[in-house]
mmCIF file of C-alpha atoms in Angstrom:
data_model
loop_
_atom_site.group_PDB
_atom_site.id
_atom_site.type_symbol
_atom_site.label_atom_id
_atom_site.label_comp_id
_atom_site.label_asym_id
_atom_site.label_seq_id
_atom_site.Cartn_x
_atom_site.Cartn_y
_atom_site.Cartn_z
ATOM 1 C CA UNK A 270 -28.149 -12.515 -5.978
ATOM 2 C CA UNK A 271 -25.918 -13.784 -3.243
ATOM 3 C CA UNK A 272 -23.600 -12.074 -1.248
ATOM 4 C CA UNK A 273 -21.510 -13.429 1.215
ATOM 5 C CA UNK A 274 -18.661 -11.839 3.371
ATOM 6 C CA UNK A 275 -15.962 -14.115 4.623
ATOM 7 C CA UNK A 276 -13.607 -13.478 7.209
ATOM 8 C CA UNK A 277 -10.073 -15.403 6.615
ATOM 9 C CA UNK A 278 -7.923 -13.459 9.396
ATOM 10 C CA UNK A 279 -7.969 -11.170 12.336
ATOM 11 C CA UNK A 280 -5.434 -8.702 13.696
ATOM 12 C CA UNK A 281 -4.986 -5.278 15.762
ATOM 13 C CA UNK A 282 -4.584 -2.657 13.860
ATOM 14 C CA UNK A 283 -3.552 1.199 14.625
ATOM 15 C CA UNK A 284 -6.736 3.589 14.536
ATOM 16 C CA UNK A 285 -4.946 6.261 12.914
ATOM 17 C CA UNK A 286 -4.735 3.775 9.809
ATOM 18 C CA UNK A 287 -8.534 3.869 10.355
ATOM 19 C CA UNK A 288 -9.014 7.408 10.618
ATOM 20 C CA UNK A 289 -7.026 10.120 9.467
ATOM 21 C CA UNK A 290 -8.280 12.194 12.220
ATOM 22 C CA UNK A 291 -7.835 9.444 14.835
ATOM 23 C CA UNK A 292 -6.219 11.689 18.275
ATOM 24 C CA UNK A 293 -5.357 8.417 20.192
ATOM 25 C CA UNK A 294 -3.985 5.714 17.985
ATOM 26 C CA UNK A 295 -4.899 3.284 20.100
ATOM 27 C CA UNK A 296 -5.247 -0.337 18.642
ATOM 28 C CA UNK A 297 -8.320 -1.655 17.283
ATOM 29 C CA UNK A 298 -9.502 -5.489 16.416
ATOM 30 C CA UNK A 299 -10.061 -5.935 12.532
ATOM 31 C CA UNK A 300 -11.325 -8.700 9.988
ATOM 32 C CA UNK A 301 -9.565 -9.405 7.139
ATOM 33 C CA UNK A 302 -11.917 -10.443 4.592
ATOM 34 C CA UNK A 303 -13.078 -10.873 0.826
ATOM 35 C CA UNK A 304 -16.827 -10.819 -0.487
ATOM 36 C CA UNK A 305 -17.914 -13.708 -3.007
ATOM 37 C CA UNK A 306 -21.184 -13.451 -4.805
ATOM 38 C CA UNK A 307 -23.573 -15.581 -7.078
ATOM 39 C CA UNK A 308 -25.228 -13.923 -9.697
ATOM 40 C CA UNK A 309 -26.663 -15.174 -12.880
ATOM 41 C CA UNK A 310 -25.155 -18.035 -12.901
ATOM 42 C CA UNK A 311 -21.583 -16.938 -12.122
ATOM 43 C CA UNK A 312 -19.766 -16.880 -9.621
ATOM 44 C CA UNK A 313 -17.680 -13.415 -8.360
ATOM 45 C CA UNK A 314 -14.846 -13.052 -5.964
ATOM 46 C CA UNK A 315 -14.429 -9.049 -4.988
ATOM 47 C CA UNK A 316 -10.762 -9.346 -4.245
ATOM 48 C CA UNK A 317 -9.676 -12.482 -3.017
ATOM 49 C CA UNK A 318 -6.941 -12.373 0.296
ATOM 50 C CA UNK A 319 -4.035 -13.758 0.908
ATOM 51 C CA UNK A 320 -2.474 -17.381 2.508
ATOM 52 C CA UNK A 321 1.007 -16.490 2.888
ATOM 53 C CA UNK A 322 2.012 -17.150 7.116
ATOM 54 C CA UNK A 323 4.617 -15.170 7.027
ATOM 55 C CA UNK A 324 3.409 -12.304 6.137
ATOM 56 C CA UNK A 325 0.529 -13.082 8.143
ATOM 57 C CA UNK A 326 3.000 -12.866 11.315
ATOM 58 C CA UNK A 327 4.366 -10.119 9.794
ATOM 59 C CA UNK A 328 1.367 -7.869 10.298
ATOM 60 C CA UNK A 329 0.230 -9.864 13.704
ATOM 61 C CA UNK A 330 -2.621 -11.697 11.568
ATOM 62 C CA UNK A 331 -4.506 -14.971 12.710
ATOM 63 C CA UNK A 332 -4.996 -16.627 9.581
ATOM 64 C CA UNK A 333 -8.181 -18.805 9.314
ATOM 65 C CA UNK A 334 -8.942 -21.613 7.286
ATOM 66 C CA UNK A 335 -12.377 -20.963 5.832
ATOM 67 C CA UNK A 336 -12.410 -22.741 2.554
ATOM 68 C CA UNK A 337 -15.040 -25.480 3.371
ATOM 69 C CA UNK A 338 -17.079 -22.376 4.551
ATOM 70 C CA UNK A 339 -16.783 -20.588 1.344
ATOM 71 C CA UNK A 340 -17.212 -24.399 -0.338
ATOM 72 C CA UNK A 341 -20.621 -24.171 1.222
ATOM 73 C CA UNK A 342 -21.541 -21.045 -0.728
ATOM 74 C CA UNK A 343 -19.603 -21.489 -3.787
ATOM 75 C CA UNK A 344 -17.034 -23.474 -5.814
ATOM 76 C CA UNK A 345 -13.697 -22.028 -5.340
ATOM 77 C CA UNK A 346 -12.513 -23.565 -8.005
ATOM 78 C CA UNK A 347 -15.134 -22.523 -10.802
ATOM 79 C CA UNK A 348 -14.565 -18.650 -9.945
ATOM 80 C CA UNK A 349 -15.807 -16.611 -13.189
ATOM 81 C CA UNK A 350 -14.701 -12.878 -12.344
ATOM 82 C CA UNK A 351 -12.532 -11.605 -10.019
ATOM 83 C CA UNK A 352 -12.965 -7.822 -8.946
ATOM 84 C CA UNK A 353 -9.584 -6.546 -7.654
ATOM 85 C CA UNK A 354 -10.347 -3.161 -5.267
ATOM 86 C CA UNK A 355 -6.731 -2.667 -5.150
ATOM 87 C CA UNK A 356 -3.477 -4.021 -5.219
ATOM 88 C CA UNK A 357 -2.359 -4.575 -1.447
ATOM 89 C CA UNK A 358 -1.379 -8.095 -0.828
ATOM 90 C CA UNK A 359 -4.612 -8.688 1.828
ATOM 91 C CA UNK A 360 -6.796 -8.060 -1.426
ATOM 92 C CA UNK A 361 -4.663 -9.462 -4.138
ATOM 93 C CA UNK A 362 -2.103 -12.306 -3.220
ATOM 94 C CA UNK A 363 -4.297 -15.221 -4.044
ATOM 95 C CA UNK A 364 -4.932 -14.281 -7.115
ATOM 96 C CA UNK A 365 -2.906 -16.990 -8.803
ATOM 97 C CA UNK A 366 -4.992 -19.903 -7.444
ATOM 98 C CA UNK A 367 -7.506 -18.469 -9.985
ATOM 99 C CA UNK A 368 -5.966 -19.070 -13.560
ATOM 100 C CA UNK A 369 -9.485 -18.803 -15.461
ATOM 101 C CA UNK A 370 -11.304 -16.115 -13.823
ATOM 102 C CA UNK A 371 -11.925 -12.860 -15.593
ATOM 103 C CA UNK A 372 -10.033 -10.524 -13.577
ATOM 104 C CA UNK A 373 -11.110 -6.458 -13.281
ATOM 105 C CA UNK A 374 -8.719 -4.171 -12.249
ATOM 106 C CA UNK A 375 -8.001 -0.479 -13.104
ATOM 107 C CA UNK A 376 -5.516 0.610 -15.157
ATOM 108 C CA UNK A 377 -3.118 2.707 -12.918
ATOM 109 C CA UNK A 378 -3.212 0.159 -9.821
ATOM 110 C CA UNK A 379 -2.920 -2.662 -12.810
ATOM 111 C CA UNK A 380 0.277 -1.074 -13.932
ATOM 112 C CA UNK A 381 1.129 -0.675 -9.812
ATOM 113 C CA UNK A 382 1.128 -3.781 -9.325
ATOM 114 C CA UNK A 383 2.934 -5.259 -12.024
ATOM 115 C CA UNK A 384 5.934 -2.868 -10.449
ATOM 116 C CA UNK A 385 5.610 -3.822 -6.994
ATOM 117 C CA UNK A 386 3.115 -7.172 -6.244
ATOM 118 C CA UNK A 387 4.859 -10.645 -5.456
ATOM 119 C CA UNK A 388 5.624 -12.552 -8.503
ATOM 120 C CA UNK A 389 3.018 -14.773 -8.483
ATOM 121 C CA UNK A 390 0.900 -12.248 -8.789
ATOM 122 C CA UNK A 391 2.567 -10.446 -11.654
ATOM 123 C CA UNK A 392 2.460 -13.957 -13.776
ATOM 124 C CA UNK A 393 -0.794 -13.626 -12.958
ATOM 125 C CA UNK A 394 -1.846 -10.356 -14.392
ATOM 126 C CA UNK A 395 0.329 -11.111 -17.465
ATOM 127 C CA UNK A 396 -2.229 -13.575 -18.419
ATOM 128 C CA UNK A 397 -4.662 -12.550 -21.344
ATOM 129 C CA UNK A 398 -8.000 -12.807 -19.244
ATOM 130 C CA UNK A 399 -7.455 -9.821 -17.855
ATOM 131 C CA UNK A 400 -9.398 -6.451 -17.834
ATOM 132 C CA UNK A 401 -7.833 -3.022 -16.713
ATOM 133 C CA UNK A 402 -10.766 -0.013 -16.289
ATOM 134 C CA UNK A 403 -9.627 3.454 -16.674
ATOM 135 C CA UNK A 404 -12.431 5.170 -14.915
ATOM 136 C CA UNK A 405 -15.479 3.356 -14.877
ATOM 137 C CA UNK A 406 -17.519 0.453 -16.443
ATOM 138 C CA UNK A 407 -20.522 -1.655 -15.606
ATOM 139 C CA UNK A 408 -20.497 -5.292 -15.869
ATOM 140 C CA UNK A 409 -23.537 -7.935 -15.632
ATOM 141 C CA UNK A 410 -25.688 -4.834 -16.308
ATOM 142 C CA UNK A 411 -24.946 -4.367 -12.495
ATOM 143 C CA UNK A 412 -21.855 -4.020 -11.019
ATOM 144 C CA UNK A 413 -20.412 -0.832 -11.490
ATOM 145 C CA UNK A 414 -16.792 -0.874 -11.120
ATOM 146 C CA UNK A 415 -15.400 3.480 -10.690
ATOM 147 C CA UNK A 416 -11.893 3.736 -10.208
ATOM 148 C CA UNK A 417 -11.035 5.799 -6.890
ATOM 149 C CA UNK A 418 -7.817 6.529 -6.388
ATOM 150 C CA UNK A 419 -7.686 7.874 -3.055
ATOM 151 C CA UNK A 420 -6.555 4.448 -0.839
ATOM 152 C CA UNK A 421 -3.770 3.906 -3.362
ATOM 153 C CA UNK A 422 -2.865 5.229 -7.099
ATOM 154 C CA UNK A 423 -5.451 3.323 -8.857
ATOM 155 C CA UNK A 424 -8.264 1.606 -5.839
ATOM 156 C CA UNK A 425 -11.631 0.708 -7.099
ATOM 157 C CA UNK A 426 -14.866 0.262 -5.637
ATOM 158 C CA UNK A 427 -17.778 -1.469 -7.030
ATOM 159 C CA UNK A 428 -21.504 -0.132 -6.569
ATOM 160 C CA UNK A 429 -24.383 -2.086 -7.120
ATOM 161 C CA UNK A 430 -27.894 -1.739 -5.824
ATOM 162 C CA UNK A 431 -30.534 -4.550 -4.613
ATOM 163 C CA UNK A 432 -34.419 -4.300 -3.455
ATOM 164 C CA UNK A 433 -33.676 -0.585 -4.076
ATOM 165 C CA UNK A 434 -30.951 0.051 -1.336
ATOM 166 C CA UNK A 435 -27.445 1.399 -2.767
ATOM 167 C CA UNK A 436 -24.840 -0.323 -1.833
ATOM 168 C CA UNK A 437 -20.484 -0.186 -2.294
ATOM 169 C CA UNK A 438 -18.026 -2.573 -1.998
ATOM 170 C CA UNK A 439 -15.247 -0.204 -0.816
ATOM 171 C CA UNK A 440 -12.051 -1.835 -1.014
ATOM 172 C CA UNK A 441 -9.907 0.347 1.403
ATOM 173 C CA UNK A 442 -11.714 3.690 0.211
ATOM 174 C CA UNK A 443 -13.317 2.487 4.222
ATOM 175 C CA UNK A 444 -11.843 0.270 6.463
ATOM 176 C CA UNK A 445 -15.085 0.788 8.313
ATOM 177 C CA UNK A 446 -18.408 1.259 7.502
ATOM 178 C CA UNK A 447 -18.282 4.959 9.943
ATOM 179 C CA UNK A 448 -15.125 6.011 7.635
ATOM 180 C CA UNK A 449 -18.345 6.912 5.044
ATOM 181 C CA UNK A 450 -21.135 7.056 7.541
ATOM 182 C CA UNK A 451 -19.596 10.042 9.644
ATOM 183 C CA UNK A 452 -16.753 11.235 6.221
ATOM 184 C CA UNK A 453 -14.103 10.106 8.291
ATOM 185 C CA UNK A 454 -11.507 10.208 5.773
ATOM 186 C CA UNK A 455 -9.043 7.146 6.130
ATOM 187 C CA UNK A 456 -5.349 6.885 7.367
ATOM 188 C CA UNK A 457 -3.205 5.350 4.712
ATOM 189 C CA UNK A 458 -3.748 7.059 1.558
ATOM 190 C CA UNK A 459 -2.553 8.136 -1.992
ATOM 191 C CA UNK A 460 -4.601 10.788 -2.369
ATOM 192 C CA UNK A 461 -6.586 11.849 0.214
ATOM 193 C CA UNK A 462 -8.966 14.206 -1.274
ATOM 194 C CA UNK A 463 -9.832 11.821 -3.649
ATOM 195 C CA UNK A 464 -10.558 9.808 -1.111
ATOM 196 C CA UNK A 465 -12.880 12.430 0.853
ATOM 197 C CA UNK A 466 -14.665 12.883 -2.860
ATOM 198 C CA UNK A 467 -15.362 9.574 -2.886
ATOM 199 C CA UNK A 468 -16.592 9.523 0.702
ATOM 200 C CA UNK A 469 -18.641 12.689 -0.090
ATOM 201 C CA UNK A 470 -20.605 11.062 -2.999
ATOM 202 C CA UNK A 471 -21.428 8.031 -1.889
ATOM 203 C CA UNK A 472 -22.787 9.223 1.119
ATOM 204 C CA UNK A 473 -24.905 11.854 -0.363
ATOM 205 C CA UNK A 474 -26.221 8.385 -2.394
ATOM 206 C CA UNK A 475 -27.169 6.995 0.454
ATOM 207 C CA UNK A 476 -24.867 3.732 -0.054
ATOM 208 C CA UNK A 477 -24.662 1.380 2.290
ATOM 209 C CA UNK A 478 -20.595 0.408 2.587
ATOM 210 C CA UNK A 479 -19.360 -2.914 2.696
ATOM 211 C CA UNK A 480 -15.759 -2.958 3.921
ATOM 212 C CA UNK A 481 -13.185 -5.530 4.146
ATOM 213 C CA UNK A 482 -11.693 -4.882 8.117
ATOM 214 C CA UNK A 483 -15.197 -3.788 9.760
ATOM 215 C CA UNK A 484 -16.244 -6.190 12.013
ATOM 216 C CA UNK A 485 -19.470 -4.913 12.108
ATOM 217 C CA UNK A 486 -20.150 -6.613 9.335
ATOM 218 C CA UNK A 487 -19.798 -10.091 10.959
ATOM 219 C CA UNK A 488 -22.400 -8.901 13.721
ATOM 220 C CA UNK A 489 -24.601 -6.854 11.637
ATOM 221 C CA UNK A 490 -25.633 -9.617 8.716
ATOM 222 C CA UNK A 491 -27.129 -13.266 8.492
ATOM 223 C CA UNK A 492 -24.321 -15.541 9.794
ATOM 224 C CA UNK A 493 -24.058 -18.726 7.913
ATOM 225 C CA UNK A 494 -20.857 -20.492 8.752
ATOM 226 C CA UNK A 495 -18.300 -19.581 11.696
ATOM 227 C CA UNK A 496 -16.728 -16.837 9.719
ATOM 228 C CA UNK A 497 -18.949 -16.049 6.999
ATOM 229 C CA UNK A 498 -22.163 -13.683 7.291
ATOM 230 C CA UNK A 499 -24.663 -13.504 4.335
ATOM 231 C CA UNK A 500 -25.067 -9.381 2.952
ATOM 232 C CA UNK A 501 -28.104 -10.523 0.289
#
């Protein structure tokens, strides 16, 4: 396996977003990001970010080209399965610039977003190739995609392990790797002890998190390109 996270954007962002317990919401620097993986032959996008600038200035985001970084790891246009976290437009938007992927979803945040998501992305889910989880299934006898529910009605993370370490793509279930590390339970929620459960379980696993807006994960791993680190 191969696993990559890319940074496409950077912002500040409120710390009581962060942390629900945050006493000073002062502002804190974030990534925006995705993860994209190779693995048996396929290539896998866990959510996939968005390009749109106005909502970029909307939420005070430096958008960053980083396609012929990602080109160097992968072939954005041969993308085999897409695992969507959640339905927020940082993790979902792009999703139409993928129109033969295999897309994974839960149900409720499926039937979410086909309410509230931009229409592009709602032509997008209406397409055939795409598969809504209820609770939990594992796919490529490795990725184990359980439905959440705590950052918003339906969010998803995906476990997996590697050389024996556990580790979880967390959607928003952590902004930061510390929101599991320490059970800091996060700021923007639909359900928040759902989200603490969460928190609770996969740190008594021992997981290691991968979020989307920690920038410790751009110091921590390999870096390979300007804005993308290699995980595995």
């Amino acid at each position: 396996m191969q696993l990559y996270a890319v940074k496409f954007g950077e912002s500040p962002f409120k710390s009581k977003y962060v942390f629900r317990d945050a006493s000073v919401n002062e502002p804190m620097r974030i990534p925006w990001s995705y993860y994209v993986a190779r693995y048996r032959g396929k290539s896998i996008l866990f959510d996939v970010g968005f390009r749109d600038p106005q909502t970029a200035e909307k939420w005070g985001i430096e958008l960053i080209d980083v396609e012929a970084e990602v080109a160097s790891a992968v072939d954005l246009n041969s993308i085999d399965i897409i695992f969507i976290t959640h339905s927020h437009f940082d993790h979902i938007d792009n999703i139409d610039r993928f129109p033969d992927a295999q897309i994974i979803i839960g149900c409720d945040e499926y039937e979410y977003a086909l309410q509230n998501a931009s229409l592009s992305v709602r032509e997008r889910l209406l397409q055939s190739n795409v598969l809504t989880v209820k609770e939990a299934e594992l796919f490529l006898d490795t990725f184990q995609f359980e439905v959440v529910g705590g950052h918003t009605v339906g969010s998803s993370v995906v476990y997996f392990q590697h050389d024996g370490a556990n580790y979880a793509i967390t959607g928003d279930e952590c902004y930061v790797a510390e929101n599991l590390t320490a059970r800091r339970p996060i700021g923007i929620f639909s359900n928040t002890e759902k989200n603490e459960a969460f928190l609770k379980k996969a740190h008594g696993m021992g997981v290691i998190p991968l979020p989307f807006h920690d920038p410790g994960i751009f110091h921590t791993y390999k870096k390979v390109t300007e804005n993308m680190v290699q995980i595995i």
